[in-house]
GROMACS .gro file of C-alpha atoms in nm:
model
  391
    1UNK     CA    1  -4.035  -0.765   0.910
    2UNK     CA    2  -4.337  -0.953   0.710
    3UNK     CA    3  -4.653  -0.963   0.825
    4UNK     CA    4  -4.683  -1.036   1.205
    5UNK     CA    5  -4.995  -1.024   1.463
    6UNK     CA    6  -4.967  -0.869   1.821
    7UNK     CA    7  -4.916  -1.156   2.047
    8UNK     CA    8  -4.854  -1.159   2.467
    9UNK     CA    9  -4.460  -1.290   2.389
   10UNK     CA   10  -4.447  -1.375   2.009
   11UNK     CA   11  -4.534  -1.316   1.673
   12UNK     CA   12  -4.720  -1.467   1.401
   13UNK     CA   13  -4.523  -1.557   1.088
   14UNK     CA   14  -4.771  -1.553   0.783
   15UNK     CA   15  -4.707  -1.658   0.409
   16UNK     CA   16  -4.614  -1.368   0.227
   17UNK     CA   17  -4.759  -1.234  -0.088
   18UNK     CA   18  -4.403  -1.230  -0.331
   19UNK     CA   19  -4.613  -1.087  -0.603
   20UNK     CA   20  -4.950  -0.882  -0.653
   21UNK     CA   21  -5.126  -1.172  -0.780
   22UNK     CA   22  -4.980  -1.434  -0.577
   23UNK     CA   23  -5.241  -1.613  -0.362
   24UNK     CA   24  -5.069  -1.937  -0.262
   25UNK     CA   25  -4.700  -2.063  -0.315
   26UNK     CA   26  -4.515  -2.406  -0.147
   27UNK     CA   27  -4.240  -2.397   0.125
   28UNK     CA   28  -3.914  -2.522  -0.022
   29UNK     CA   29  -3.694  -2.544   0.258
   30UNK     CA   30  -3.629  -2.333   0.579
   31UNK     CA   31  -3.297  -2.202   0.639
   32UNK     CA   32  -3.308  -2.118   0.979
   33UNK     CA   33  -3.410  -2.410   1.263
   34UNK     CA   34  -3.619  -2.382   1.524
   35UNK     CA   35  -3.413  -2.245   1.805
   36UNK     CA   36  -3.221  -2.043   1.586
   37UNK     CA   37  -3.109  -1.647   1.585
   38UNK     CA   38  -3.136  -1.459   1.263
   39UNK     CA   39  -3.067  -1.092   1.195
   40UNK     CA   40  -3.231  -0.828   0.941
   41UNK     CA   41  -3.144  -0.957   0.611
   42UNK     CA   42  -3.108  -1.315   0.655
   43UNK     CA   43  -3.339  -1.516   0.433
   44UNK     CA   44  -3.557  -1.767   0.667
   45UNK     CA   45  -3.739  -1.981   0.401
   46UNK     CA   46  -3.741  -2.060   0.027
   47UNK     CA   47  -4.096  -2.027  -0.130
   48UNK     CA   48  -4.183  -2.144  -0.478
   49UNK     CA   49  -4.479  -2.043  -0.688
   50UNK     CA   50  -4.573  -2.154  -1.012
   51UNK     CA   51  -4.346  -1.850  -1.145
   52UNK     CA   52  -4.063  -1.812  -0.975
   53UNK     CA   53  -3.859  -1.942  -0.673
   54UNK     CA   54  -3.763  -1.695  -0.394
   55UNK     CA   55  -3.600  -1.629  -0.095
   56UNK     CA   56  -3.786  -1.433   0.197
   57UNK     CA   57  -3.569  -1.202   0.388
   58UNK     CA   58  -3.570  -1.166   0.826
   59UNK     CA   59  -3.637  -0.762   0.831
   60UNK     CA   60  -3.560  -0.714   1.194
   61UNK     CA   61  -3.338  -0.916   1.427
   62UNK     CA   62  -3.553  -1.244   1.622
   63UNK     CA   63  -3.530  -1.592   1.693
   64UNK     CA   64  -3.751  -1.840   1.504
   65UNK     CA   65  -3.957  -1.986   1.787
   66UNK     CA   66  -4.132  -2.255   1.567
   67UNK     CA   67  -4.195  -2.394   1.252
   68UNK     CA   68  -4.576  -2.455   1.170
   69UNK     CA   69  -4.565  -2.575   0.848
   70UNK     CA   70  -4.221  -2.754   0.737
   71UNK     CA   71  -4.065  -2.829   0.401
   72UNK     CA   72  -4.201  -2.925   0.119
   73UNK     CA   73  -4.531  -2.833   0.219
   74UNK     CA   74  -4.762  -2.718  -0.100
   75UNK     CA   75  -5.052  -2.464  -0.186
   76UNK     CA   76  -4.990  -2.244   0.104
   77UNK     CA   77  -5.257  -1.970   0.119
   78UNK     CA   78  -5.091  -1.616   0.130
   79UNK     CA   79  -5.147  -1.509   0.496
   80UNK     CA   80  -5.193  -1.835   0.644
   81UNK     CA   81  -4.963  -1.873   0.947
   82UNK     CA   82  -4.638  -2.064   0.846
   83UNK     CA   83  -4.409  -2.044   1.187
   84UNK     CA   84  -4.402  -1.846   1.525
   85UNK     CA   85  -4.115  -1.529   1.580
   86UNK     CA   86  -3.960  -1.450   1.868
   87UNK     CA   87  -3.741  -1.115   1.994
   88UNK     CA   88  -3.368  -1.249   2.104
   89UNK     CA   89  -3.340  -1.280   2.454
   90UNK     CA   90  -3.673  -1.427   2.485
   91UNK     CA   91  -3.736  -1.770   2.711
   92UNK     CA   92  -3.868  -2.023   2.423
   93UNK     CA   93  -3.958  -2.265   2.698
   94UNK     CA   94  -4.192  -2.025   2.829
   95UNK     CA   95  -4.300  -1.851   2.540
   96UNK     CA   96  -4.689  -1.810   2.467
   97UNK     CA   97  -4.762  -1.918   2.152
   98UNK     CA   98  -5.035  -1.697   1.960
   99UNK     CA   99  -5.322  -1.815   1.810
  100UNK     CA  100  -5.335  -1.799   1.424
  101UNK     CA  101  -5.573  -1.516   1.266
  102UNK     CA  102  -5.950  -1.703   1.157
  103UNK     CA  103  -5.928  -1.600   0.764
  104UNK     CA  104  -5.648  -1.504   0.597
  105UNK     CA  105  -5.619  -1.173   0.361
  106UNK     CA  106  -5.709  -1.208  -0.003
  107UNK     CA  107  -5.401  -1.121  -0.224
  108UNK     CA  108  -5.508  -0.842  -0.446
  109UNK     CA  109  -5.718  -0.957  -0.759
  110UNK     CA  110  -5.586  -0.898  -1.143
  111UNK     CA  111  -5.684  -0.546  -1.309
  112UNK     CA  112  -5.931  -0.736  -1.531
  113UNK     CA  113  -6.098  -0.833  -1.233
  114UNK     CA  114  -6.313  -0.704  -1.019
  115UNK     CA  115  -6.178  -0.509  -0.681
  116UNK     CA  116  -6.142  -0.780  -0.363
  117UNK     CA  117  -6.243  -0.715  -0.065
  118UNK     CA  118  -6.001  -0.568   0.155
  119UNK     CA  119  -5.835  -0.787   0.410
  120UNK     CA  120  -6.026  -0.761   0.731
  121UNK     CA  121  -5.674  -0.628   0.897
  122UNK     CA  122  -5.657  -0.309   0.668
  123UNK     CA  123  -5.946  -0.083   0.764
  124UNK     CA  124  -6.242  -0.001   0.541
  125UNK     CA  125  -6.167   0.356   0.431
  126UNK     CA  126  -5.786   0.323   0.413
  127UNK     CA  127  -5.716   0.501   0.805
  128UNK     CA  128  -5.685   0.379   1.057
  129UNK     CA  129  -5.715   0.544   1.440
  130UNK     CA  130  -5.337   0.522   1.418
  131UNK     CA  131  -5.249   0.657   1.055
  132UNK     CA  132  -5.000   0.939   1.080
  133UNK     CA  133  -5.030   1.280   1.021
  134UNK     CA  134  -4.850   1.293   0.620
  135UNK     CA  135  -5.066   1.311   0.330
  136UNK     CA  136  -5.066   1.054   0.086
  137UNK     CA  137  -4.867   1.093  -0.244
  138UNK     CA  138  -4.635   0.971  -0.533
  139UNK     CA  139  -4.375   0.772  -0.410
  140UNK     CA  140  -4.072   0.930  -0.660
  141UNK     CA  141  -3.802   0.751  -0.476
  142UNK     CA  142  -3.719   0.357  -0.492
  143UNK     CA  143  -3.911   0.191  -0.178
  144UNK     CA  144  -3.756   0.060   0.150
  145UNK     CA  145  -3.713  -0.273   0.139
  146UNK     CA  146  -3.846  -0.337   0.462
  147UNK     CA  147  -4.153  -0.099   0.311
  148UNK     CA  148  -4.188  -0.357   0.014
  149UNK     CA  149  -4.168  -0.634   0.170
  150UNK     CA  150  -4.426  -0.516   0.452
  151UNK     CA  151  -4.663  -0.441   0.137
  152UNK     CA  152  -4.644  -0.766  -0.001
  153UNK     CA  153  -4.686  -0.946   0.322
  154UNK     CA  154  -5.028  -0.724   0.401
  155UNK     CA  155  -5.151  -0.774   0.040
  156UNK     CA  156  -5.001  -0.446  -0.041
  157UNK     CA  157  -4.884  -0.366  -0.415
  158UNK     CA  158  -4.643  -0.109  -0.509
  159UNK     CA  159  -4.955   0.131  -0.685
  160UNK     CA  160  -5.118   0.135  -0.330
  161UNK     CA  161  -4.829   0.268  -0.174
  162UNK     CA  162  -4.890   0.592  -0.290
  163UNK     CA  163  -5.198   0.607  -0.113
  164UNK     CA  164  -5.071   0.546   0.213
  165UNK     CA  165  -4.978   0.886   0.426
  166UNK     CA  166  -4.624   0.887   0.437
  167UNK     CA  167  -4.388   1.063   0.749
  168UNK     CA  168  -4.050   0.981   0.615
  169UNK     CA  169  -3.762   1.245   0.486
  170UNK     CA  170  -3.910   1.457   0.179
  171UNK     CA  171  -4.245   1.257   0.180
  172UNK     CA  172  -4.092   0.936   0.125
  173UNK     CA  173  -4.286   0.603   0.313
  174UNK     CA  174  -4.187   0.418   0.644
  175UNK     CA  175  -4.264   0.041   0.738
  176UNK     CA  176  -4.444   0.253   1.011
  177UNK     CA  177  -4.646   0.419   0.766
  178UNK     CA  178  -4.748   0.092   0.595
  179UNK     CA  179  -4.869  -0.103   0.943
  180UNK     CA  180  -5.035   0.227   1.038
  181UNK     CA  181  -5.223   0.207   0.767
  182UNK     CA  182  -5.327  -0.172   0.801
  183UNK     CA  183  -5.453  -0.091   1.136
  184UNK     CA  184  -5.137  -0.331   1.288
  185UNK     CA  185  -4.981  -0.089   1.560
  186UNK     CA  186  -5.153  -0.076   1.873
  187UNK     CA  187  -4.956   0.219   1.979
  188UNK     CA  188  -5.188   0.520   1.819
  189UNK     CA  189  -4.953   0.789   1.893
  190UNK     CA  190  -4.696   0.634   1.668
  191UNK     CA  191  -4.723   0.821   1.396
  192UNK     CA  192  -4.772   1.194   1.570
  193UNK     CA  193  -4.446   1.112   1.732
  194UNK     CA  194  -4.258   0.983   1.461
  195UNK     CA  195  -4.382   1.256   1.238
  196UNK     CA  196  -4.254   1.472   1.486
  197UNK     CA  197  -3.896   1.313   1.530
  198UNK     CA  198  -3.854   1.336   1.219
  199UNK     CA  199  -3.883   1.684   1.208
  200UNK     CA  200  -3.703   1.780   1.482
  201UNK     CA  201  -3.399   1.606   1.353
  202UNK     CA  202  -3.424   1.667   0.991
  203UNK     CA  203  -3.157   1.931   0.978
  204UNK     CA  204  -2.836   1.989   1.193
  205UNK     CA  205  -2.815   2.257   1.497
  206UNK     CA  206  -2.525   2.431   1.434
  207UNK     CA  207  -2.594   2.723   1.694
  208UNK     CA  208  -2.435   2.568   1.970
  209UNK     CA  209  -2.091   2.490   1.751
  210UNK     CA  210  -1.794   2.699   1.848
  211UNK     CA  211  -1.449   2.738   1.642
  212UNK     CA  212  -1.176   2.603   1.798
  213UNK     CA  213  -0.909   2.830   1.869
  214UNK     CA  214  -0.626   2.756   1.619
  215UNK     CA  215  -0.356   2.601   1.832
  216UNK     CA  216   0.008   2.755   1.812
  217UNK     CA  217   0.304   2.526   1.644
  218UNK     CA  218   0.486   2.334   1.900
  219UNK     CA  219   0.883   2.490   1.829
  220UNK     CA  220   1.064   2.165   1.726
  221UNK     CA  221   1.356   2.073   1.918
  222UNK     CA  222   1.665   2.185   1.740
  223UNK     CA  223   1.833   1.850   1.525
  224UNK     CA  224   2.162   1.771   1.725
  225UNK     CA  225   2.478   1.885   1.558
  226UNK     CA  226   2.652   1.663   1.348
  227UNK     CA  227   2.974   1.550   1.428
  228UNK     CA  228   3.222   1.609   1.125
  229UNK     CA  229   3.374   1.270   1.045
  230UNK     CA  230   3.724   1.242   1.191
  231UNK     CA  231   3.943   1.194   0.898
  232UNK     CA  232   4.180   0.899   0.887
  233UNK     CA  233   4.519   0.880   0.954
  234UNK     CA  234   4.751   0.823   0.633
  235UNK     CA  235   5.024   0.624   0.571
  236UNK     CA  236   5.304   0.725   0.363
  237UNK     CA  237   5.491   0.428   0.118
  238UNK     CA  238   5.803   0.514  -0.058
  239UNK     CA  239   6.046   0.316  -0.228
  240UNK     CA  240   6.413   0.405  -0.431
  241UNK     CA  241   6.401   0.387  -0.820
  242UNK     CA  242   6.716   0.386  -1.004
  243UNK     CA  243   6.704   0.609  -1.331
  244UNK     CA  244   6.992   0.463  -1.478
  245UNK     CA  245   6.803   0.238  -1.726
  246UNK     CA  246   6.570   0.505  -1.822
  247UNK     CA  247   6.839   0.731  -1.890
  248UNK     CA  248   7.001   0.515  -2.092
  249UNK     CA  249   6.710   0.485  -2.327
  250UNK     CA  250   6.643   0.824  -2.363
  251UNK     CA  251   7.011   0.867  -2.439
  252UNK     CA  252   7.001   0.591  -2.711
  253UNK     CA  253   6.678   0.724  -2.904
  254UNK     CA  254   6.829   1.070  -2.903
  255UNK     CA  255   7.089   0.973  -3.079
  256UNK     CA  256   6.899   0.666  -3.323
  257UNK     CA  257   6.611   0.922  -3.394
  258UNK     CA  258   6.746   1.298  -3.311
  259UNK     CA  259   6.428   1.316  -3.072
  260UNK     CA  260   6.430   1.348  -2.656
  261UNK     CA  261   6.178   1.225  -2.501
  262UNK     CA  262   6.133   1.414  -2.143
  263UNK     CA  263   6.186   1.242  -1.829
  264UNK     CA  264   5.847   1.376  -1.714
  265UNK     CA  265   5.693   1.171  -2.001
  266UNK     CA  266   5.898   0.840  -1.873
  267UNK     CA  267   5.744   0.882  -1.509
  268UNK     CA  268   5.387   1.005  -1.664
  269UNK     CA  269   5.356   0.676  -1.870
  270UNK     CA  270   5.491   0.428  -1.602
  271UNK     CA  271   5.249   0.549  -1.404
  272UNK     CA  272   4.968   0.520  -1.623
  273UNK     CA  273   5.091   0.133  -1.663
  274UNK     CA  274   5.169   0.084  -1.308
  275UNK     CA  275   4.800   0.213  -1.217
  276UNK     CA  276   4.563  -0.079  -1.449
  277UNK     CA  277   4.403  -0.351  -1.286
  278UNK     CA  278   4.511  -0.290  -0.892
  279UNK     CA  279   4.331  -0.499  -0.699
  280UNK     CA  280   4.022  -0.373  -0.601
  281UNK     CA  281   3.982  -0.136  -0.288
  282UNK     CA  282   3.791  -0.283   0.041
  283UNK     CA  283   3.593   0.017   0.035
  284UNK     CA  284   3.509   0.012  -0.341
  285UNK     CA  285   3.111  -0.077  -0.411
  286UNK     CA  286   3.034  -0.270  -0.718
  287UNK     CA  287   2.835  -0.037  -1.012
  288UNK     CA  288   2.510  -0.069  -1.111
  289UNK     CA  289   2.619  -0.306  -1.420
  290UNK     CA  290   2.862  -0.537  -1.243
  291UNK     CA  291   2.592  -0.602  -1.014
  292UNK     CA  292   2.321  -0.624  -1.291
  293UNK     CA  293   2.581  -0.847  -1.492
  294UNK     CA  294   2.661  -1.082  -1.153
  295UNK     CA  295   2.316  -1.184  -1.124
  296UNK     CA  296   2.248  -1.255  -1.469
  297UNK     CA  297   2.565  -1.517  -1.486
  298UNK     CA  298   2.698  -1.292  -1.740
  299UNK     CA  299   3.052  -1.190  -1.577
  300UNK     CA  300   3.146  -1.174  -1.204
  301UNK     CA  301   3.229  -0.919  -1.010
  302UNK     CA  302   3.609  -0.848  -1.108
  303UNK     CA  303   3.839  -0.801  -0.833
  304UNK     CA  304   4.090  -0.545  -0.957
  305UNK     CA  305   4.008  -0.190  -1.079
  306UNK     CA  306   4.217   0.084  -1.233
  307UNK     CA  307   4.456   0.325  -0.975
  308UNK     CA  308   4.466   0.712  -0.964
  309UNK     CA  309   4.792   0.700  -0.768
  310UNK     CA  310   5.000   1.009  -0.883
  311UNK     CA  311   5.335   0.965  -0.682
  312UNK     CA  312   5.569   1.218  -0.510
  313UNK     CA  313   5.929   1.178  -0.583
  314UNK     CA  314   6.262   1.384  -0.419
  315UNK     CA  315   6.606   1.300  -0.505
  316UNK     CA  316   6.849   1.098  -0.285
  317UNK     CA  317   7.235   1.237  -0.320
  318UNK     CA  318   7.484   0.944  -0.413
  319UNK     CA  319   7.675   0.951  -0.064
  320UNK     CA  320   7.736   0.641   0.105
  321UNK     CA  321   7.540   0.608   0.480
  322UNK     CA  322   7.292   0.837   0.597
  323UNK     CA  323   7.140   1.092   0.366
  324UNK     CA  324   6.946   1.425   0.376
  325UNK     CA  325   6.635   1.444   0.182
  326UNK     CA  326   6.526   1.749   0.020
  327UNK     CA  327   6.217   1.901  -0.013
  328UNK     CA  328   5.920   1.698  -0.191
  329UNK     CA  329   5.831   1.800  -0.546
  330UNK     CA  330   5.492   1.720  -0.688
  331UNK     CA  331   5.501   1.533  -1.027
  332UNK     CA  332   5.171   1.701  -1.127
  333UNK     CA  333   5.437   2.013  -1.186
  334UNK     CA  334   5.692   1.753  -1.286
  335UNK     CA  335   5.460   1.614  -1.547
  336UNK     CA  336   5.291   1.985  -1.665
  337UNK     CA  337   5.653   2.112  -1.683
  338UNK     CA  338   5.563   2.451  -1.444
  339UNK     CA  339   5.891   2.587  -1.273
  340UNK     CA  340   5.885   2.486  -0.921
  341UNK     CA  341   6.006   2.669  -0.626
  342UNK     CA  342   6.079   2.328  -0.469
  343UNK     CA  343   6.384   2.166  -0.480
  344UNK     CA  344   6.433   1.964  -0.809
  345UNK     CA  345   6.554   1.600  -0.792
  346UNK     CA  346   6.884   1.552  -0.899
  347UNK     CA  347   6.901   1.342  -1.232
  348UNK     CA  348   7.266   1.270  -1.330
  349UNK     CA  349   7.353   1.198  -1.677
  350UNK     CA  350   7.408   0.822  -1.775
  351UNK     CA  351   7.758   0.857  -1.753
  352UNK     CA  352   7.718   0.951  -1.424
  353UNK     CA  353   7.674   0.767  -1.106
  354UNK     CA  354   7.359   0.552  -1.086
  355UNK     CA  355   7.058   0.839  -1.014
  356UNK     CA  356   6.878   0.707  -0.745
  357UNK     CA  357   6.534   0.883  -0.624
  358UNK     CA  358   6.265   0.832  -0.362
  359UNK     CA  359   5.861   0.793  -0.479
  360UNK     CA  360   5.627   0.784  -0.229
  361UNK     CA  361   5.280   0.762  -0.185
  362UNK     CA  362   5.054   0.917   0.125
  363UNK     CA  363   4.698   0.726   0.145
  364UNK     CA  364   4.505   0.592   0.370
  365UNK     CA  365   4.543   0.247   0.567
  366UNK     CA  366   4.278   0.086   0.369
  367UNK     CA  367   4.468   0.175   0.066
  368UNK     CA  368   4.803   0.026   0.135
  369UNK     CA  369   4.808  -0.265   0.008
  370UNK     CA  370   4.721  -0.132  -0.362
  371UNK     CA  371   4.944   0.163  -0.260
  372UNK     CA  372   5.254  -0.096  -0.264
  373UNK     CA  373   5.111  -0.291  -0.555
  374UNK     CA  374   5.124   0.060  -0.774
  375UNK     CA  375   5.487   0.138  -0.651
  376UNK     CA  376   5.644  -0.206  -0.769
  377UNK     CA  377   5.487  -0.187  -1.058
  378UNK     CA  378   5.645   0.137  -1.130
  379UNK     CA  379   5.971   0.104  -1.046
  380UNK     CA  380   5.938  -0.217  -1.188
  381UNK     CA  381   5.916  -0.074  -1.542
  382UNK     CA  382   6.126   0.226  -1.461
  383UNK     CA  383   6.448   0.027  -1.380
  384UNK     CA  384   6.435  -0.319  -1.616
  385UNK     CA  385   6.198  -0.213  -1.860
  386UNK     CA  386   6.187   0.140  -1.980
  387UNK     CA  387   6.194   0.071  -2.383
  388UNK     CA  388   5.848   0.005  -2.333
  389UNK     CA  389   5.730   0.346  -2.286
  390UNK     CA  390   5.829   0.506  -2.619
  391UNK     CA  391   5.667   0.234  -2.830
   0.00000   0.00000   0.00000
C-alpha cells in the first residue's frame, strides 16, 4: 500500500510521489467515501500535477476511515497526510486517529542538482535495524507494483531500488524489502523470517509423493441383445386378366408385319406402365432435393413415386364354378424366358376360349393400397388397351 505510519488502530495516508521529481500535485477527486471498503487495486483518488493526471491505486484491502484533505484541494506537498486508512472489520466510531508526521520527506532532487537530504523516515546509511539479510543488486526483472508504488510513496526512484537488499525469488525485491529499508516495520525479525520462508518453500518436496497404483478396468456390463425386428405380416392381392385382347394383337401384327412379339414382352411392358407415378408409400421419406426444393418454394413435395411391383401370375382353367389353381410361376423367369419347372399358365390361342389368368401381388399392409393401384393399372392396359405396348 503507499506510504503509511504505525498508528494504535489506523494508518496514515500521505501524498504520494507519482514521479522522481514530483514534490507537490492537487487532489482531483476521491473515488472512494469515507466509510467505504476498497480492495488491492482499486484506485482511491485522482491526483494532478503540472504533467500528468493519475490515478493512485489501494495496494492492500482497507476501509478509508477519513478524508483530510478533499477535492479540489491544490499544491499538496508529497508526504503530507491526505486521509486516514483503516483494516476491514475495524470499529470507525472508535477508531484512534493518528497524528500526522511533523515534516514531510523531500521528493528526490533532479540529477543536476545537488543530493537532498534523505527523508528523516529512511535511515542515514541506507539499513535499518530491520533490513533483511539479501544483498543489494540489479533489479533485472520488471518491479512489483506494490514495490513501485511503495518507492514512490517513500521518495523512492526506480535507480535506488537496486540498492535496497532484496529477499524475493532469484534476488528479485519485496514491498517488505522496501519498508525495511525505510526503517517503517517495527517487527525487526521480518526480514530473517521472510528470507527464510522463502527458502524453505522455494522448491517442491517431492520425497513424500507416492505413485498411485494403476487401478484395474471396471469389465463393462455386456450391451443387452437386440431383439431382431419381427417382420410384418403380408398381404397377398390378386386379380383375373383376360388375354384375349392381347392375343389378338399379337395375332394381328404377326400377320401385318411377319414379326411376334412374345407374350413375356406384353406383361414386361404393362408392367413397366402400370408401375409410374403410384402414389407415394406412407413409409417413403422425402430425398435430400425434394426437401431442399420444398423449402425454397421451388416444387412441393410430390405425392406419387414410381412402383417396383413385379407380379406373380398362374393360369385359371376355363371351367365353369370352382377351380383348381396350379402352381405359381414367377414372371422374372416368365420375362428372362428360363424353362421353369413350375407349372406354365395356360394361354389359349385367340380362337380359343377367352384365356383368363390370376396376377397377384404379396406385400406388406402398408403397401396395399399402391399394391391395388399397380394391379388395375395393369390389367387395365392388358385387356382394353394392349396396341399400346408395341408402339
Amino acid at each position: 500500500m503507499a506510504s503509511l505510519s504505525a498508528a494504535a488502530a489506523a494508518q496514515n495516508f500521505q501524498m504520494p510521489a507519482l514521479s522522481p521529481t514530483m514534490t507537490e500535485g492537487n487532489i482531483a477527486s476521491w473515488k472512494v467515501k469515507e466509510g467505504e471498503l476498497f480492495s488491492a487495486g482499486d484506485v482511491l483518488l485522482e491526483i494532478e500535477t503540472d504533467k500528468a493526471q493519475m490515478d493512485v491505486e489501494a495496494q492492500d484491502d482497507g476501509v478509508l476511515a477519513k478524508i483530510i484533505v478533499g477535492d479540489g484541494s491544490k499544491t499538496i506537498q508529497v508526504g503530507q497526510r491526505i486521509a486516514v486508512l483503516a483494516e476491514p472489520g475495524d470499529d470507525l466510531s472508535t477508531l484512534e486517529i493518528p497524528e500526522e508526521a511533523t515534516s514531510a520527506p523531500k521528493a528526490a532532487a533532479p540529477k543536476q542538482a545537488e543530493p537532498a537530504a534523505p527523508a528523516p523516515s529512511a535511515p542515514q546509511s541506507g539499513k535499518s535495524a530491520a533490513s533483511p539479510p539479501g544483498k543489494a543488486q540489479k533489479q533485472t526483472y520488471p518491479l512489483y507494483p506494490s514495490v513501485l508504488f511503495t518507492l514512490q510513496a517513500n521518495g523512492l526512484s526506480k535507480e535506488d531500488a537496486d540498492k535496497i537488499p532484496a529477499t524475493g525469488p532469484s534476488g528479485r525485491l519485496l514491498k517488505g524489502d522496501v519498508l525495511a529499508y525505510v526503517g517503517r516495520l517495527s517487527d525487526s525479525s521480518y526480514a530473517s523470517t521472510l528470507s527464510k520462508q522463502l527458502k524453505e518453500k522455494g522448491h517442491l518436496d517431492l520425497s513424500n509423493i507416492k505413485v498411485a497404483a494403476a487401478k484395474k478396468p471396471e469389465p463393462k456390463p455386456a450391451a443387452p441383445a437386440k431383439e431382431e425386428p419381427v417382420p410384418e405380416p403380408e398381404t397377398e392381392i390378386a386379380v383375373s386378366i383376360n388375354l384375349e385382347a392381347v392375343l389378338k394383337c399379337q395375332q394381328r401384327l404377326k400377320e401385318t408385319l411377319g414379326t411376334t412379339l412374345p407374350l413375356s414382352e406384353f406383361l414386361e411392358r404393362a408392367g413397366e406402365i402400370a408401375n409410374e407415378e403410384l402414389p407415394r408409400s406412407k413409409n417413403a421419406q422425402p430425398t435430400a432435393d425434394e426437401l431442399f426444393n420444398a423449402v425454397l418454394g421451388l416444387d412441393k413435395i410430390p405425392s406419387t413415386s414410381r412402383g417396383t411391383f413385379i407380379p406373380q401370375t398362374r393360369a385359371i382353367p376355363a371351367v365353369s364354378g370352382a377351380f383348381k389353381s396350379a402352381k405359381k410361376s414367377d414372371i422374372i423367369d416368365i420375362l428372362a424366358g428360363k424353362p421353369s419347372k413350375r407349372t406354365a399358365p395356360k394361354i389359349v390361342s385367340a380362337g380359343a376360349a377367352a384365356p383368363v389368368n390370376v396376377f397377384s401381388l404379396s406385400v406388406p399392409k402398408e403397401e396395399a393400397r399402391r399394391a391395388n393401384v399397380f394391379l388395375a393399372r395393369f390389367k387395365t392396359i392388358l385387356e382394353t388397351e394392349p396396341g399400346q405396348l408395341i408402339l
